[in-house]
C-alpha cells in the first residue's frame, strides 16, 4: 500500500467515528436518520463498522439532572454471519450524579475481543453492535453516544 492509498478498514472505522452516534437520546432528522425519534436504553444499534479496527473511541454520557445518580453501561457484541448478535461484553461503565453533568470514557478499540462463546462463528473484526443500558432509568434530556477520540 502506498502512502496515498487508504486502508479500507481504517476508512470504514473512521466513517463511524467522525460523527457522534447516539445510543440513547434524541435523534434529529439527518442524512443518516430520515426521521426524528428517541433511542431508548437497551436499544441495539448496528454501527456499520467494526469497533476493534479503531485505535480508540469515546463513550459520552450526560443528563441535566435526575432524582438519583444514573449509571450507564456500554455493551458491545459481534454481528454474527447469520445476522444475529453474539454474546454481549461490557466495554465501559460510567456514573453521573443526580445533579447532572457529562462524563466520558475512552475505550481502546484494538483491545476489544469477542466473547470466547462466539469463537466458532465470530471472525474478527466483527464487533459492530452496541447498546447502552441506563440504570435506574433514563432522565429527560439524557444523551449517550459514541464518538471519535480527539487526542493531542
mmCIF file with all atom_site columns, C-alpha atoms in Angstrom:
data_model
loop_
_atom_site.group_PDB
_atom_site.id
_atom_site.type_symbol
_atom_site.label_atom_id
_atom_site.label_alt_id
_atom_site.label_comp_id
_atom_site.label_asym_id
_atom_site.label_entity_id
_atom_site.label_seq_id
_atom_site.pdbx_PDB_ins_code
_atom_site.Cartn_x
_atom_site.Cartn_y
_atom_site.Cartn_z
_atom_site.occupancy
_atom_site.B_iso_or_equiv
_atom_site.pdbx_formal_charge
_atom_site.auth_seq_id
_atom_site.auth_comp_id
_atom_site.auth_asym_id
_atom_site.auth_atom_id
_atom_site.pdbx_PDB_model_num
ATOM 1   C CA . UNK A 1 1   ? 0.000   0.000   0.000  1.00 0.00 ? 1   UNK A CA 1
ATOM 2   C CA . UNK A 1 2   ? 1.441   3.368   -0.984 1.00 0.00 ? 2   UNK A CA 1
ATOM 3   C CA . UNK A 1 3   ? 1.183   6.392   1.357  1.00 0.00 ? 3   UNK A CA 1
ATOM 4   C CA . UNK A 1 4   ? -1.625  7.819   -0.786 1.00 0.00 ? 4   UNK A CA 1
ATOM 5   C CA . UNK A 1 5   ? -3.786  4.698   -0.646 1.00 0.00 ? 5   UNK A CA 1
ATOM 6   C CA . UNK A 1 6   ? -6.254  4.323   2.178  1.00 0.00 ? 6   UNK A CA 1
ATOM 7   C CA . UNK A 1 7   ? -6.596  1.172   4.191  1.00 0.00 ? 7   UNK A CA 1
ATOM 8   C CA . UNK A 1 8   ? -10.271 0.127   3.729  1.00 0.00 ? 8   UNK A CA 1
ATOM 9   C CA . UNK A 1 9   ? -10.581 -0.988  7.374  1.00 0.00 ? 9   UNK A CA 1
ATOM 10  C CA . UNK A 1 10  ? -9.351  2.379   8.646  1.00 0.00 ? 10  UNK A CA 1
ATOM 11  C CA . UNK A 1 11  ? -11.654 4.267   6.302  1.00 0.00 ? 11  UNK A CA 1
ATOM 12  C CA . UNK A 1 12  ? -14.615 2.187   7.431  1.00 0.00 ? 12  UNK A CA 1
ATOM 13  C CA . UNK A 1 13  ? -13.861 2.743   11.123 1.00 0.00 ? 13  UNK A CA 1
ATOM 14  C CA . UNK A 1 14  ? -13.250 6.460   10.618 1.00 0.00 ? 14  UNK A CA 1
ATOM 15  C CA . UNK A 1 15  ? -16.598 6.862   8.868  1.00 0.00 ? 15  UNK A CA 1
ATOM 16  C CA . UNK A 1 16  ? -18.450 5.855   12.079 1.00 0.00 ? 16  UNK A CA 1
ATOM 17  C CA . UNK A 1 17  ? -16.304 7.790   14.454 1.00 0.00 ? 17  UNK A CA 1
ATOM 18  C CA . UNK A 1 18  ? -16.175 11.050  12.507 1.00 0.00 ? 18  UNK A CA 1
ATOM 19  C CA . UNK A 1 19  ? -19.619 11.888  13.880 1.00 0.00 ? 19  UNK A CA 1
ATOM 20  C CA . UNK A 1 20  ? -21.423 11.263  17.105 1.00 0.00 ? 20  UNK A CA 1
ATOM 21  C CA . UNK A 1 21  ? -23.513 8.088   17.110 1.00 0.00 ? 21  UNK A CA 1
ATOM 22  C CA . UNK A 1 22  ? -26.420 8.396   19.540 1.00 0.00 ? 22  UNK A CA 1
ATOM 23  C CA . UNK A 1 23  ? -27.201 5.273   21.574 1.00 0.00 ? 23  UNK A CA 1
ATOM 24  C CA . UNK A 1 24  ? -29.741 6.847   23.961 1.00 0.00 ? 24  UNK A CA 1
ATOM 25  C CA . UNK A 1 25  ? -31.481 10.175  23.415 1.00 0.00 ? 25  UNK A CA 1
ATOM 26  C CA . UNK A 1 26  ? -32.983 12.398  20.758 1.00 0.00 ? 26  UNK A CA 1
ATOM 27  C CA . UNK A 1 27  ? -32.092 11.818  17.088 1.00 0.00 ? 27  UNK A CA 1
ATOM 28  C CA . UNK A 1 28  ? -32.631 14.758  14.751 1.00 0.00 ? 28  UNK A CA 1
ATOM 29  C CA . UNK A 1 29  ? -33.574 14.347  11.121 1.00 0.00 ? 29  UNK A CA 1
ATOM 30  C CA . UNK A 1 30  ? -30.332 13.961  9.148  1.00 0.00 ? 30  UNK A CA 1
ATOM 31  C CA . UNK A 1 31  ? -28.803 12.278  6.131  1.00 0.00 ? 31  UNK A CA 1
ATOM 32  C CA . UNK A 1 32  ? -28.399 9.032   8.103  1.00 0.00 ? 32  UNK A CA 1
ATOM 33  C CA . UNK A 1 33  ? -31.672 9.173   10.085 1.00 0.00 ? 33  UNK A CA 1
ATOM 34  C CA . UNK A 1 34  ? -34.641 10.118  7.920  1.00 0.00 ? 34  UNK A CA 1
ATOM 35  C CA . UNK A 1 35  ? -36.954 10.841  10.852 1.00 0.00 ? 35  UNK A CA 1
ATOM 36  C CA . UNK A 1 36  ? -36.743 12.352  14.315 1.00 0.00 ? 36  UNK A CA 1
ATOM 37  C CA . UNK A 1 37  ? -37.042 9.891   17.175 1.00 0.00 ? 37  UNK A CA 1
ATOM 38  C CA . UNK A 1 38  ? -35.740 8.935   20.608 1.00 0.00 ? 38  UNK A CA 1
ATOM 39  C CA . UNK A 1 39  ? -33.444 5.968   21.159 1.00 0.00 ? 39  UNK A CA 1
ATOM 40  C CA . UNK A 1 40  ? -34.081 4.174   24.438 1.00 0.00 ? 40  UNK A CA 1
ATOM 41  C CA . UNK A 1 41  ? -31.910 2.376   26.955 1.00 0.00 ? 41  UNK A CA 1
ATOM 42  C CA . UNK A 1 42  ? -31.060 -1.116  25.704 1.00 0.00 ? 42  UNK A CA 1
ATOM 43  C CA . UNK A 1 43  ? -31.832 -0.400  22.038 1.00 0.00 ? 43  UNK A CA 1
ATOM 44  C CA . UNK A 1 44  ? -29.433 -2.341  19.805 1.00 0.00 ? 44  UNK A CA 1
ATOM 45  C CA . UNK A 1 45  ? -27.581 -0.189  17.276 1.00 0.00 ? 45  UNK A CA 1
ATOM 46  C CA . UNK A 1 46  ? -25.766 -1.687  14.280 1.00 0.00 ? 46  UNK A CA 1
ATOM 47  C CA . UNK A 1 47  ? -22.867 0.726   13.935 1.00 0.00 ? 47  UNK A CA 1
ATOM 48  C CA . UNK A 1 48  ? -21.979 -0.444  10.445 1.00 0.00 ? 48  UNK A CA 1
ATOM 49  C CA . UNK A 1 49  ? -18.281 -0.606  11.243 1.00 0.00 ? 49  UNK A CA 1
ATOM 50  C CA . UNK A 1 50  ? -16.126 -2.865  13.372 1.00 0.00 ? 50  UNK A CA 1
ATOM 51  C CA . UNK A 1 51  ? -15.028 -1.094  16.560 1.00 0.00 ? 51  UNK A CA 1
ATOM 52  C CA . UNK A 1 52  ? -11.926 -3.233  17.066 1.00 0.00 ? 52  UNK A CA 1
ATOM 53  C CA . UNK A 1 53  ? -10.440 -1.607  13.943 1.00 0.00 ? 53  UNK A CA 1
ATOM 54  C CA . UNK A 1 54  ? -10.416 1.776   15.715 1.00 0.00 ? 54  UNK A CA 1
ATOM 55  C CA . UNK A 1 55  ? -7.451  2.745   17.891 1.00 0.00 ? 55  UNK A CA 1
ATOM 56  C CA . UNK A 1 56  ? -9.855  4.313   20.393 1.00 0.00 ? 56  UNK A CA 1
ATOM 57  C CA . UNK A 1 57  ? -13.276 5.883   20.686 1.00 0.00 ? 57  UNK A CA 1
ATOM 58  C CA . UNK A 1 58  ? -15.211 7.675   23.415 1.00 0.00 ? 58  UNK A CA 1
ATOM 59  C CA . UNK A 1 59  ? -18.424 6.937   25.279 1.00 0.00 ? 59  UNK A CA 1
ATOM 60  C CA . UNK A 1 60  ? -20.096 10.254  26.155 1.00 0.00 ? 60  UNK A CA 1
ATOM 61  C CA . UNK A 1 61  ? -22.990 10.347  28.620 1.00 0.00 ? 61  UNK A CA 1
ATOM 62  C CA . UNK A 1 62  ? -24.853 13.352  30.016 1.00 0.00 ? 62  UNK A CA 1
ATOM 63  C CA . UNK A 1 63  ? -28.097 14.438  31.607 1.00 0.00 ? 63  UNK A CA 1
ATOM 64  C CA . UNK A 1 64  ? -29.361 17.722  33.091 1.00 0.00 ? 64  UNK A CA 1
ATOM 65  C CA . UNK A 1 65  ? -30.418 16.251  36.446 1.00 0.00 ? 65  UNK A CA 1
ATOM 66  C CA . UNK A 1 66  ? -32.431 13.407  37.941 1.00 0.00 ? 66  UNK A CA 1
ATOM 67  C CA . UNK A 1 67  ? -33.843 12.270  41.271 1.00 0.00 ? 67  UNK A CA 1
ATOM 68  C CA . UNK A 1 68  ? -30.840 9.957   41.758 1.00 0.00 ? 68  UNK A CA 1
ATOM 69  C CA . UNK A 1 69  ? -27.454 9.098   40.262 1.00 0.00 ? 69  UNK A CA 1
ATOM 70  C CA . UNK A 1 70  ? -27.536 7.391   36.866 1.00 0.00 ? 70  UNK A CA 1
ATOM 71  C CA . UNK A 1 71  ? -25.241 4.593   35.684 1.00 0.00 ? 71  UNK A CA 1
ATOM 72  C CA . UNK A 1 72  ? -24.580 3.938   32.002 1.00 0.00 ? 72  UNK A CA 1
ATOM 73  C CA . UNK A 1 73  ? -23.110 0.636   30.838 1.00 0.00 ? 73  UNK A CA 1
ATOM 74  C CA . UNK A 1 74  ? -21.869 0.292   27.265 1.00 0.00 ? 74  UNK A CA 1
ATOM 75  C CA . UNK A 1 75  ? -22.181 -3.228  25.904 1.00 0.00 ? 75  UNK A CA 1
ATOM 76  C CA . UNK A 1 76  ? -20.816 -4.395  22.567 1.00 0.00 ? 76  UNK A CA 1
ATOM 77  C CA . UNK A 1 77  ? -21.364 -7.591  20.594 1.00 0.00 ? 77  UNK A CA 1
ATOM 78  C CA . UNK A 1 78  ? -20.191 -9.130  17.361 1.00 0.00 ? 78  UNK A CA 1
ATOM 79  C CA . UNK A 1 79  ? -22.524 -9.269  14.402 1.00 0.00 ? 79  UNK A CA 1
ATOM 80  C CA . UNK A 1 80  ? -22.637 -12.960 13.536 1.00 0.00 ? 80  UNK A CA 1
ATOM 81  C CA . UNK A 1 81  ? -22.733 -14.225 9.926  1.00 0.00 ? 81  UNK A CA 1
ATOM 82  C CA . UNK A 1 82  ? -26.429 -15.160 10.296 1.00 0.00 ? 82  UNK A CA 1
ATOM 83  C CA . UNK A 1 83  ? -27.241 -11.530 11.190 1.00 0.00 ? 83  UNK A CA 1
ATOM 84  C CA . UNK A 1 84  ? -27.824 -12.160 14.897 1.00 0.00 ? 84  UNK A CA 1
ATOM 85  C CA . UNK A 1 85  ? -25.998 -10.638 17.854 1.00 0.00 ? 85  UNK A CA 1
ATOM 86  C CA . UNK A 1 86  ? -23.241 -12.592 19.538 1.00 0.00 ? 86  UNK A CA 1
ATOM 87  C CA . UNK A 1 87  ? -22.567 -12.536 23.263 1.00 0.00 ? 87  UNK A CA 1
ATOM 88  C CA . UNK A 1 88  ? -22.564 -9.052  24.798 1.00 0.00 ? 88  UNK A CA 1
ATOM 89  C CA . UNK A 1 89  ? -19.400 -7.791  26.501 1.00 0.00 ? 89  UNK A CA 1
ATOM 90  C CA . UNK A 1 90  ? -19.139 -4.770  28.798 1.00 0.00 ? 90  UNK A CA 1
ATOM 91  C CA . UNK A 1 91  ? -16.825 -2.147  27.304 1.00 0.00 ? 91  UNK A CA 1
ATOM 92  C CA . UNK A 1 92  ? -17.326 0.666   29.836 1.00 0.00 ? 92  UNK A CA 1
ATOM 93  C CA . UNK A 1 93  ? -19.488 1.842   32.716 1.00 0.00 ? 93  UNK A CA 1
ATOM 94  C CA . UNK A 1 94  ? -19.832 5.420   33.932 1.00 0.00 ? 94  UNK A CA 1
ATOM 95  C CA . UNK A 1 95  ? -21.872 7.162   36.627 1.00 0.00 ? 95  UNK A CA 1
ATOM 96  C CA . UNK A 1 96  ? -23.425 10.619  36.525 1.00 0.00 ? 96  UNK A CA 1
ATOM 97  C CA . UNK A 1 97  ? -24.502 12.240  39.802 1.00 0.00 ? 97  UNK A CA 1
ATOM 98  C CA . UNK A 1 98  ? -28.146 13.164  40.398 1.00 0.00 ? 98  UNK A CA 1
ATOM 99  C CA . UNK A 1 99  ? -27.242 16.838  39.876 1.00 0.00 ? 99  UNK A CA 1
ATOM 100 C CA . UNK A 1 100 ? -26.425 16.019  36.248 1.00 0.00 ? 100 UNK A CA 1
ATOM 101 C CA . UNK A 1 101 ? -23.359 16.583  34.146 1.00 0.00 ? 101 UNK A CA 1
ATOM 102 C CA . UNK A 1 102 ? -21.293 14.951  31.445 1.00 0.00 ? 102 UNK A CA 1
ATOM 103 C CA . UNK A 1 103 ? -18.800 12.093  31.675 1.00 0.00 ? 103 UNK A CA 1
ATOM 104 C CA . UNK A 1 104 ? -16.589 10.482  29.059 1.00 0.00 ? 104 UNK A CA 1
ATOM 105 C CA . UNK A 1 105 ? -14.806 7.141   28.922 1.00 0.00 ? 105 UNK A CA 1
ATOM 106 C CA . UNK A 1 106 ? -12.147 6.365   26.329 1.00 0.00 ? 106 UNK A CA 1
ATOM 107 C CA . UNK A 1 107 ? -12.183 2.797   25.019 1.00 0.00 ? 107 UNK A CA 1
ATOM 108 C CA . UNK A 1 108 ? -9.299  1.131   23.173 1.00 0.00 ? 108 UNK A CA 1
ATOM 109 C CA . UNK A 1 109 ? -10.913 -0.448  20.134 1.00 0.00 ? 109 UNK A CA 1
ATOM 110 C CA . UNK A 1 110 ? -7.948  -2.669  19.358 1.00 0.00 ? 110 UNK A CA 1
ATOM 111 C CA . UNK A 1 111 ? -8.285  -4.238  22.822 1.00 0.00 ? 111 UNK A CA 1
ATOM 112 C CA . UNK A 1 112 ? -11.814 -5.486  22.147 1.00 0.00 ? 112 UNK A CA 1
ATOM 113 C CA . UNK A 1 113 ? -12.249 -9.230  21.696 1.00 0.00 ? 113 UNK A CA 1
ATOM 114 C CA . UNK A 1 114 ? -15.430 -11.214 21.101 1.00 0.00 ? 114 UNK A CA 1
ATOM 115 C CA . UNK A 1 115 ? -16.575 -13.450 23.949 1.00 0.00 ? 115 UNK A CA 1
ATOM 116 C CA . UNK A 1 116 ? -14.983 -16.938 23.682 1.00 0.00 ? 116 UNK A CA 1
ATOM 117 C CA . UNK A 1 117 ? -18.516 -18.358 23.411 1.00 0.00 ? 117 UNK A CA 1
ATOM 118 C CA . UNK A 1 118 ? -18.667 -16.802 19.919 1.00 0.00 ? 118 UNK A CA 1
ATOM 119 C CA . UNK A 1 119 ? -15.281 -18.144 18.757 1.00 0.00 ? 119 UNK A CA 1
ATOM 120 C CA . UNK A 1 120 ? -16.796 -20.657 16.338 1.00 0.00 ? 120 UNK A CA 1
ATOM 121 C CA . UNK A 1 121 ? -18.916 -18.092 14.486 1.00 0.00 ? 121 UNK A CA 1
ATOM 122 C CA . UNK A 1 122 ? -17.481 -14.607 15.104 1.00 0.00 ? 122 UNK A CA 1
ATOM 123 C CA . UNK A 1 123 ? -14.426 -13.932 12.988 1.00 0.00 ? 123 UNK A CA 1
ATOM 124 C CA . UNK A 1 124 ? -12.750 -10.622 13.931 1.00 0.00 ? 124 UNK A CA 1
ATOM 125 C CA . UNK A 1 125 ? -13.160 -7.879  13.043 1.00 0.00 ? 125 UNK A CA 1
ATOM 126 C CA . UNK A 1 126 ? -16.844 -8.243  13.885 1.00 0.00 ? 126 UNK A CA 1
ATOM 127 C CA . UNK A 1 127 ? -17.766 -6.102  16.924 1.00 0.00 ? 127 UNK A CA 1
ATOM 128 C CA . UNK A 1 128 ? -20.262 -3.673  15.441 1.00 0.00 ? 128 UNK A CA 1
ATOM 129 C CA . UNK A 1 129 ? -23.351 -3.890  17.659 1.00 0.00 ? 129 UNK A CA 1
ATOM 130 C CA . UNK A 1 130 ? -23.743 -1.527  20.605 1.00 0.00 ? 130 UNK A CA 1
ATOM 131 C CA . UNK A 1 131 ? -26.279 -0.817  23.300 1.00 0.00 ? 131 UNK A CA 1
ATOM 132 C CA . UNK A 1 132 ? -26.261 1.479   26.303 1.00 0.00 ? 132 UNK A CA 1
ATOM 133 C CA . UNK A 1 133 ? -28.046 0.347   29.448 1.00 0.00 ? 133 UNK A CA 1
ATOM 134 C CA . UNK A 1 134 ? -29.157 3.225   31.681 1.00 0.00 ? 134 UNK A CA 1
ATOM 135 C CA . UNK A 1 135 ? -29.970 2.492   35.304 1.00 0.00 ? 135 UNK A CA 1
ATOM 136 C CA . UNK A 1 136 ? -32.205 3.058   37.210 1.00 0.00 ? 136 UNK A CA 1
ATOM 137 C CA . UNK A 1 137 ? -33.977 4.978   34.392 1.00 0.00 ? 137 UNK A CA 1
ATOM 138 C CA . UNK A 1 138 ? -33.228 7.487   31.639 1.00 0.00 ? 138 UNK A CA 1
ATOM 139 C CA . UNK A 1 139 ? -33.822 11.063  32.803 1.00 0.00 ? 139 UNK A CA 1
ATOM 140 C CA . UNK A 1 140 ? -35.431 13.593  30.499 1.00 0.00 ? 140 UNK A CA 1
ATOM 141 C CA . UNK A 1 141 ? -32.673 15.038  28.298 1.00 0.00 ? 141 UNK A CA 1
ATOM 142 C CA . UNK A 1 142 ? -30.347 12.014  28.677 1.00 0.00 ? 142 UNK A CA 1
ATOM 143 C CA . UNK A 1 143 ? -27.757 11.568  25.937 1.00 0.00 ? 143 UNK A CA 1
ATOM 144 C CA . UNK A 1 144 ? -25.435 8.599   25.482 1.00 0.00 ? 144 UNK A CA 1
ATOM 145 C CA . UNK A 1 145 ? -23.257 8.493   22.390 1.00 0.00 ? 145 UNK A CA 1
ATOM 146 C CA . UNK A 1 146 ? -20.073 7.159   20.836 1.00 0.00 ? 146 UNK A CA 1
ATOM 147 C CA . UNK A 1 147 ? -17.678 9.492   19.097 1.00 0.00 ? 147 UNK A CA 1
ATOM 148 C CA . UNK A 1 148 ? -14.097 9.602   17.923 1.00 0.00 ? 148 UNK A CA 1
ATOM 149 C CA . UNK A 1 149 ? -11.175 10.167  20.282 1.00 0.00 ? 149 UNK A CA 1
ATOM 150 C CA . UNK A 1 150 ? -9.774  13.645  19.733 1.00 0.00 ? 150 UNK A CA 1
ATOM 151 C CA . UNK A 1 151 ? -6.329  13.194  21.268 1.00 0.00 ? 151 UNK A CA 1
ATOM 152 C CA . UNK A 1 152 ? -3.499  15.662  21.064 1.00 0.00 ? 152 UNK A CA 1
#
